[in-house]
Amino acid sequence: MSTTQPSIKAHILLFYCFELAYSVRVDKLEELLKKQPTEGVVSMRRSRSHYLRFASYPLIIKLGEDTAMLGDSPRTASAQARVFDFGVVSLCLRIPFSGTLNELALESTAISESGAFAELAQRYLQKIKRLVAPALHRPIESDLVEDYVIFHLSEIAEPLTGEEFLKKYAREITMIIRAERRPLSDQEVENAISNSI
C-alpha cells in the first residue's frame, strides 16, 4: 500500500431494493402524500432523469437521517426511497466520509461485517410500507433484498486524473470495493480493476 495518501471526501451509498407489490400507483401515492403531512417524510419529488426514460417516473421520498453503530462508533446516514410503478422500492442510505483511502477501506470492511445498516434499512422498509400501502396493487410479502454499495469520492487532495488515480492507488481501491482487510495479491488487484471505465 502507498505509505502517504491524500485526504479525501466521499459518500458511501448503500442501496437496498425491495419488492413490494405487482405494481404501485405512483400518481395516487404522490397525491396522497401531498394532501397530508406524513411523519418521517422530509420531502418528495418525481425523478426527472435526463439519462433514463420511464413511462411513469419514480417518486423520490426523502426520509431524513438516522444513526447506526459500527462497533462503538455511531454513523449517521441520510435515507431516501425511490418508489417505482413496477412494484419495487430502492432505499439509499448515504453516509458521509472524510479521511484516507486506507481508512475508507477499513470503513468498507466494518460496514460489510456489521449488520447495522441492513437492520436500519429494514426499519426504513417498514416505514415505507406504511406510507405506500394505499397505493399498492396486489402487495407481495417477500424477504428478498438486493443490495449494493457505491463509493463516491467527491474530493481528493492530490491533482490526479482518473487514470492516474486508479494506477497509483489500485491496491487501496481494490480493498475498498472488496471490503478486505488483508493484503491483496497483484492478480486480485488486476482482476478487480480490469473492468474500470
PDB file of C-alpha atoms in Angstrom:
ATOM      1  CA  MET A   1       0.000   0.000   0.000  1.00  0.00           C
ATOM      2  CA  SER A   2       1.075   3.566  -0.532  1.00  0.00           C
ATOM      3  CA  THR A   3       2.666   4.978   2.614  1.00  0.00           C
ATOM      4  CA  THR A   4       1.375   8.531   2.247  1.00  0.00           C
ATOM      5  CA  GLN A   5      -2.109   9.125   0.989  1.00  0.00           C
ATOM      6  CA  PRO A   6      -4.045  12.277   0.209  1.00  0.00           C
ATOM      7  CA  SER A   7      -7.078  13.164   2.293  1.00  0.00           C
ATOM      8  CA  ILE A   8     -10.380  12.514   0.563  1.00  0.00           C
ATOM      9  CA  LYS A   9     -14.030  13.375   0.992  1.00  0.00           C
ATOM     10  CA  ALA A  10     -16.560  10.805  -0.061  1.00  0.00           C
ATOM     11  CA  HIS A  11     -20.014   9.341   0.418  1.00  0.00           C
ATOM     12  CA  ILE A  12     -20.755   5.673   0.893  1.00  0.00           C
ATOM     13  CA  LEU A  13     -24.090   4.894  -0.763  1.00  0.00           C
ATOM     14  CA  LEU A  14     -25.780   1.721   0.465  1.00  0.00           C
ATOM     15  CA  PHE A  15     -28.659   0.594  -1.747  1.00  0.00           C
ATOM     16  CA  TYR A  16     -31.338  -1.912  -0.716  1.00  0.00           C
ATOM     17  CA  CYS A  17     -34.000  -2.911  -3.257  1.00  0.00           C
ATOM     18  CA  PHE A  18     -37.253  -4.483  -2.090  1.00  0.00           C
ATOM     19  CA  GLU A  19     -40.245  -5.864  -3.979  1.00  0.00           C
ATOM     20  CA  LEU A  20     -43.487  -4.500  -2.534  1.00  0.00           C
ATOM     21  CA  ALA A  21     -46.247  -5.405  -4.981  1.00  0.00           C
ATOM     22  CA  TYR A  22     -47.117  -6.280  -8.563  1.00  0.00           C
ATOM     23  CA  SER A  23     -47.385  -2.541  -9.134  1.00  0.00           C
ATOM     24  CA  VAL A  24     -47.554   0.790  -7.322  1.00  0.00           C
ATOM     25  CA  ARG A  25     -49.946   3.554  -8.343  1.00  0.00           C
ATOM     26  CA  VAL A  26     -47.234   6.218  -8.095  1.00  0.00           C
ATOM     27  CA  ASP A  27     -49.581   9.067  -9.130  1.00  0.00           C
ATOM     28  CA  LYS A  28     -52.025   8.067  -6.395  1.00  0.00           C
ATOM     29  CA  LEU A  29     -49.218   7.809  -3.829  1.00  0.00           C
ATOM     30  CA  GLU A  30     -47.941  11.264  -4.754  1.00  0.00           C
ATOM     31  CA  GLU A  31     -51.422  12.763  -4.360  1.00  0.00           C
ATOM     32  CA  LEU A  32     -51.968  11.032  -1.008  1.00  0.00           C
ATOM     33  CA  LEU A  33     -48.666  12.283   0.397  1.00  0.00           C
ATOM     34  CA  LYS A  34     -49.287  15.829  -0.867  1.00  0.00           C
ATOM     35  CA  LYS A  35     -52.682  16.029   0.821  1.00  0.00           C
ATOM     36  CA  GLN A  36     -51.491  15.255   4.332  1.00  0.00           C
ATOM     37  CA  PRO A  37     -48.224  15.822   6.189  1.00  0.00           C
ATOM     38  CA  THR A  38     -46.735  12.395   6.832  1.00  0.00           C
ATOM     39  CA  GLU A  39     -44.437  11.616   9.734  1.00  0.00           C
ATOM     40  CA  GLY A  40     -40.940  10.746   8.585  1.00  0.00           C
ATOM     41  CA  VAL A  41     -41.237  12.333   5.128  1.00  0.00           C
ATOM     42  CA  VAL A  42     -38.918  15.324   4.722  1.00  0.00           C
ATOM     43  CA  SER A  43     -39.765  16.000   1.082  1.00  0.00           C
ATOM     44  CA  MET A  44     -40.723  14.253  -2.135  1.00  0.00           C
ATOM     45  CA  ARG A  45     -40.448  14.822  -5.866  1.00  0.00           C
ATOM     46  CA  ARG A  46     -40.720  12.938  -9.129  1.00  0.00           C
ATOM     47  CA  SER A  47     -37.458  11.827 -10.693  1.00  0.00           C
ATOM     48  CA  ARG A  48     -36.567  13.740 -13.837  1.00  0.00           C
ATOM     49  CA  SER A  49     -33.547  11.835 -15.096  1.00  0.00           C
ATOM     50  CA  HIS A  50     -32.058  13.005 -18.388  1.00  0.00           C
ATOM     51  CA  TYR A  51     -30.415   9.608 -18.862  1.00  0.00           C
ATOM     52  CA  LEU A  52     -33.225   7.164 -18.105  1.00  0.00           C
ATOM     53  CA  ARG A  53     -36.738   7.201 -19.522  1.00  0.00           C
ATOM     54  CA  PHE A  54     -39.718   5.765 -17.679  1.00  0.00           C
ATOM     55  CA  ALA A  55     -43.365   5.503 -18.669  1.00  0.00           C
ATOM     56  CA  SER A  56     -44.059   6.726 -15.115  1.00  0.00           C
ATOM     57  CA  TYR A  57     -41.209   8.448 -13.325  1.00  0.00           C
ATOM     58  CA  PRO A  58     -40.458   7.096  -9.831  1.00  0.00           C
ATOM     59  CA  LEU A  59     -41.369   9.067  -6.735  1.00  0.00           C
ATOM     60  CA  ILE A  60     -38.389  10.087  -4.609  1.00  0.00           C
ATOM     61  CA  ILE A  61     -39.163  10.367  -0.888  1.00  0.00           C
ATOM     62  CA  LYS A  62     -36.580  11.860   1.470  1.00  0.00           C
ATOM     63  CA  LEU A  63     -36.869  10.194   4.872  1.00  0.00           C
ATOM     64  CA  GLY A  64     -34.423  12.200   6.986  1.00  0.00           C
ATOM     65  CA  GLU A  65     -31.452  10.896   8.951  1.00  0.00           C
ATOM     66  CA  ASP A  66     -30.797   8.091  11.393  1.00  0.00           C
ATOM     67  CA  THR A  67     -27.819   6.572  13.169  1.00  0.00           C
ATOM     68  CA  ALA A  68     -26.333   3.081  13.130  1.00  0.00           C
ATOM     69  CA  MET A  69     -23.477   1.810  15.277  1.00  0.00           C
ATOM     70  CA  LEU A  70     -20.296   0.435  13.714  1.00  0.00           C
ATOM     71  CA  GLY A  71     -18.635  -1.168  16.703  1.00  0.00           C
ATOM     72  CA  ASP A  72     -18.588   1.585  19.328  1.00  0.00           C
ATOM     73  CA  SER A  73     -18.841   4.410  16.795  1.00  0.00           C
ATOM     74  CA  PRO A  74     -22.085   5.951  15.541  1.00  0.00           C
ATOM     75  CA  ARG A  75     -22.509   6.655  11.836  1.00  0.00           C
ATOM     76  CA  THR A  76     -25.200   8.998  10.557  1.00  0.00           C
ATOM     77  CA  ALA A  77     -26.935   8.147   7.298  1.00  0.00           C
ATOM     78  CA  SER A  78     -29.492  10.133   5.336  1.00  0.00           C
ATOM     79  CA  ALA A  79     -32.233   7.987   3.800  1.00  0.00           C
ATOM     80  CA  GLN A  80     -34.058   8.332   0.506  1.00  0.00           C
ATOM     81  CA  ALA A  81     -36.550   5.964  -1.119  1.00  0.00           C
ATOM     82  CA  ARG A  82     -37.289   5.739  -4.817  1.00  0.00           C
ATOM     83  CA  VAL A  83     -40.689   4.123  -5.466  1.00  0.00           C
ATOM     84  CA  PHE A  84     -41.190   2.605  -8.927  1.00  0.00           C
ATOM     85  CA  ASP A  85     -44.522   1.830 -10.579  1.00  0.00           C
ATOM     86  CA  PHE A  86     -43.429  -1.774 -11.231  1.00  0.00           C
ATOM     87  CA  GLY A  87     -43.703  -2.518  -7.502  1.00  0.00           C
ATOM     88  CA  VAL A  88     -40.138  -2.012  -6.318  1.00  0.00           C
ATOM     89  CA  VAL A  89     -38.631   0.450  -3.864  1.00  0.00           C
ATOM     90  CA  SER A  90     -34.940   1.319  -3.855  1.00  0.00           C
ATOM     91  CA  LEU A  91     -33.729   2.631  -0.500  1.00  0.00           C
ATOM     92  CA  CYS A  92     -30.464   4.574  -0.391  1.00  0.00           C
ATOM     93  CA  LEU A  93     -28.570   5.206   2.848  1.00  0.00           C
ATOM     94  CA  ARG A  94     -25.953   7.929   2.294  1.00  0.00           C
ATOM     95  CA  ILE A  95     -23.024   8.024   4.752  1.00  0.00           C
ATOM     96  CA  PRO A  96     -20.506  10.900   4.623  1.00  0.00           C
ATOM     97  CA  PHE A  97     -16.801  10.074   4.934  1.00  0.00           C
ATOM     98  CA  SER A  98     -13.543  12.009   5.203  1.00  0.00           C
ATOM     99  CA  GLY A  99     -10.096  10.533   5.752  1.00  0.00           C
ATOM    100  CA  THR A 100      -7.634   8.472   3.702  1.00  0.00           C
ATOM    101  CA  LEU A 101      -8.131   5.578   1.307  1.00  0.00           C
ATOM    102  CA  ASN A 102      -6.830   3.143   3.935  1.00  0.00           C
ATOM    103  CA  GLU A 103      -9.400   4.476   6.402  1.00  0.00           C
ATOM    104  CA  LEU A 104     -12.126   4.153   3.763  1.00  0.00           C
ATOM    105  CA  ALA A 105     -11.075   0.521   3.231  1.00  0.00           C
ATOM    106  CA  LEU A 106     -11.469  -0.101   6.985  1.00  0.00           C
ATOM    107  CA  GLU A 107     -14.878   1.621   6.910  1.00  0.00           C
ATOM    108  CA  SER A 108     -15.938  -0.540   3.955  1.00  0.00           C
ATOM    109  CA  THR A 109     -14.929  -3.693   5.834  1.00  0.00           C
ATOM    110  CA  ALA A 110     -16.684  -2.583   9.016  1.00  0.00           C
ATOM    111  CA  ILE A 111     -19.922  -1.917   7.100  1.00  0.00           C
ATOM    112  CA  SER A 112     -19.657  -5.264   5.304  1.00  0.00           C
ATOM    113  CA  GLU A 113     -19.079  -7.202   8.539  1.00  0.00           C
ATOM    114  CA  SER A 114     -21.756  -5.371  10.526  1.00  0.00           C
ATOM    115  CA  GLY A 115     -25.471  -5.903  10.113  1.00  0.00           C
ATOM    116  CA  ALA A 116     -26.203  -2.419  11.476  1.00  0.00           C
ATOM    117  CA  PHE A 117     -27.134  -0.774   8.187  1.00  0.00           C
ATOM    118  CA  ALA A 118     -29.097  -3.777   6.942  1.00  0.00           C
ATOM    119  CA  GLU A 119     -31.129  -3.530  10.166  1.00  0.00           C
ATOM    120  CA  LEU A 120     -31.584   0.209   9.637  1.00  0.00           C
ATOM    121  CA  ALA A 121     -32.755  -0.490   6.069  1.00  0.00           C
ATOM    122  CA  GLN A 122     -35.337  -2.946   7.411  1.00  0.00           C
ATOM    123  CA  ARG A 123     -36.672  -0.307   9.818  1.00  0.00           C
ATOM    124  CA  TYR A 124     -36.993   2.145   6.936  1.00  0.00           C
ATOM    125  CA  LEU A 125     -38.686  -0.548   4.848  1.00  0.00           C
ATOM    126  CA  GLN A 126     -41.442  -0.865   7.470  1.00  0.00           C
ATOM    127  CA  LYS A 127     -41.935   2.903   7.387  1.00  0.00           C
ATOM    128  CA  ILE A 128     -42.046   2.883   3.575  1.00  0.00           C
ATOM    129  CA  LYS A 129     -44.590   0.040   3.548  1.00  0.00           C
ATOM    130  CA  ARG A 130     -46.905   2.072   5.771  1.00  0.00           C
ATOM    131  CA  LEU A 131     -46.522   5.119   3.516  1.00  0.00           C
ATOM    132  CA  VAL A 132     -47.171   3.323   0.220  1.00  0.00           C
ATOM    133  CA  ALA A 133     -49.771   0.763   1.379  1.00  0.00           C
ATOM    134  CA  PRO A 134     -52.793   2.653  -0.046  1.00  0.00           C
ATOM    135  CA  ALA A 135     -51.160   2.791  -3.493  1.00  0.00           C
ATOM    136  CA  LEU A 136     -50.099  -0.871  -3.779  1.00  0.00           C
ATOM    137  CA  HIS A 137     -51.755  -3.206  -6.280  1.00  0.00           C
ATOM    138  CA  ARG A 138     -51.508  -6.861  -5.181  1.00  0.00           C
ATOM    139  CA  PRO A 139     -48.954  -6.474  -2.358  1.00  0.00           C
ATOM    140  CA  ILE A 140     -46.177  -9.074  -2.106  1.00  0.00           C
ATOM    141  CA  GLU A 141     -44.587 -10.328   1.098  1.00  0.00           C
ATOM    142  CA  SER A 142     -41.008 -11.158   0.206  1.00  0.00           C
ATOM    143  CA  ASP A 143     -37.777 -11.486   2.192  1.00  0.00           C
ATOM    144  CA  LEU A 144     -35.652 -10.979  -0.916  1.00  0.00           C
ATOM    145  CA  VAL A 145     -33.332  -7.988  -0.808  1.00  0.00           C
ATOM    146  CA  GLU A 146     -30.905  -6.876  -3.492  1.00  0.00           C
ATOM    147  CA  ASP A 147     -28.145  -4.719  -2.060  1.00  0.00           C
ATOM    148  CA  TYR A 148     -25.097  -2.979  -3.426  1.00  0.00           C
ATOM    149  CA  VAL A 149     -22.622  -0.231  -2.482  1.00  0.00           C
ATOM    150  CA  ILE A 150     -21.249   2.788  -4.316  1.00  0.00           C
ATOM    151  CA  PHE A 151     -18.207   4.710  -3.045  1.00  0.00           C
ATOM    152  CA  HIS A 152     -18.424   8.239  -4.429  1.00  0.00           C
ATOM    153  CA  LEU A 153     -15.233  10.274  -3.997  1.00  0.00           C
ATOM    154  CA  SER A 154     -16.071  13.963  -4.295  1.00  0.00           C
ATOM    155  CA  GLU A 155     -12.721  15.497  -3.336  1.00  0.00           C
ATOM    156  CA  ILE A 156      -9.110  14.345  -3.309  1.00  0.00           C
ATOM    157  CA  ALA A 157      -6.204  16.474  -2.097  1.00  0.00           C
ATOM    158  CA  GLU A 158      -3.946  15.440  -4.976  1.00  0.00           C
ATOM    159  CA  PRO A 159      -4.171  16.608  -8.599  1.00  0.00           C
ATOM    160  CA  LEU A 160      -4.650  13.327 -10.482  1.00  0.00           C
ATOM    161  CA  THR A 161      -6.670  12.251 -13.491  1.00  0.00           C
ATOM    162  CA  GLY A 162      -8.983   9.257 -13.043  1.00  0.00           C
ATOM    163  CA  GLU A 163      -6.499   7.030 -14.847  1.00  0.00           C
ATOM    164  CA  GLU A 164      -3.584   8.230 -12.692  1.00  0.00           C
ATOM    165  CA  PHE A 165      -5.622   7.801  -9.515  1.00  0.00           C
ATOM    166  CA  LEU A 166      -6.580   4.236 -10.445  1.00  0.00           C
ATOM    167  CA  LYS A 167      -2.995   3.321 -11.299  1.00  0.00           C
ATOM    168  CA  LYS A 168      -1.425   4.885  -8.210  1.00  0.00           C
ATOM    169  CA  TYR A 169      -3.969   3.592  -5.696  1.00  0.00           C
ATOM    170  CA  ALA A 170      -5.153   0.358  -7.337  1.00  0.00           C
ATOM    171  CA  ARG A 171      -4.447  -1.770  -4.260  1.00  0.00           C
ATOM    172  CA  GLU A 172      -6.323   0.577  -1.891  1.00  0.00           C
ATOM    173  CA  ILE A 173      -9.239   0.892  -4.312  1.00  0.00           C
ATOM    174  CA  THR A 174      -9.459  -2.896  -4.571  1.00  0.00           C
ATOM    175  CA  MET A 175      -9.501  -3.247  -0.778  1.00  0.00           C
ATOM    176  CA  ILE A 176     -12.325  -0.678  -0.599  1.00  0.00           C
ATOM    177  CA  ILE A 177     -14.554  -2.304  -3.216  1.00  0.00           C
ATOM    178  CA  ARG A 178     -13.872  -5.832  -1.924  1.00  0.00           C
ATOM    179  CA  ALA A 179     -14.193  -4.839   1.771  1.00  0.00           C
ATOM    180  CA  GLU A 180     -10.890  -6.566   2.555  1.00  0.00           C
ATOM    181  CA  ARG A 181      -8.519  -6.024   5.476  1.00  0.00           C
ATOM    182  CA  ARG A 182      -5.849  -8.455   4.308  1.00  0.00           C
ATOM    183  CA  PRO A 183      -3.141  -7.551   1.769  1.00  0.00           C
ATOM    184  CA  LEU A 184      -4.205  -8.458  -1.767  1.00  0.00           C
ATOM    185  CA  SER A 185      -2.138 -10.160  -4.439  1.00  0.00           C
ATOM    186  CA  ASP A 186      -1.278  -8.415  -7.699  1.00  0.00           C
ATOM    187  CA  GLN A 187      -3.630 -10.798  -9.519  1.00  0.00           C
ATOM    188  CA  GLU A 188      -6.547  -9.942  -7.206  1.00  0.00           C
ATOM    189  CA  VAL A 189      -5.914  -6.235  -7.783  1.00  0.00           C
ATOM    190  CA  GLU A 190      -5.718  -6.700 -11.543  1.00  0.00           C
ATOM    191  CA  ASN A 191      -8.945  -8.741 -11.593  1.00  0.00           C
ATOM    192  CA  ALA A 192     -10.776  -6.120  -9.534  1.00  0.00           C
ATOM    193  CA  ILE A 193      -9.849  -3.116 -11.671  1.00  0.00           C
ATOM    194  CA  SER A 194      -9.796  -4.752 -15.102  1.00  0.00           C
ATOM    195  CA  ASN A 195     -13.376  -3.627 -15.897  1.00  0.00           C
ATOM    196  CA  SER A 196     -12.955   0.001 -14.889  1.00  0.00           C
ATOM    197  CA  ILE A 197     -14.407   2.700 -17.146  1.00  0.00           C
TER     198      ILE A 197
END
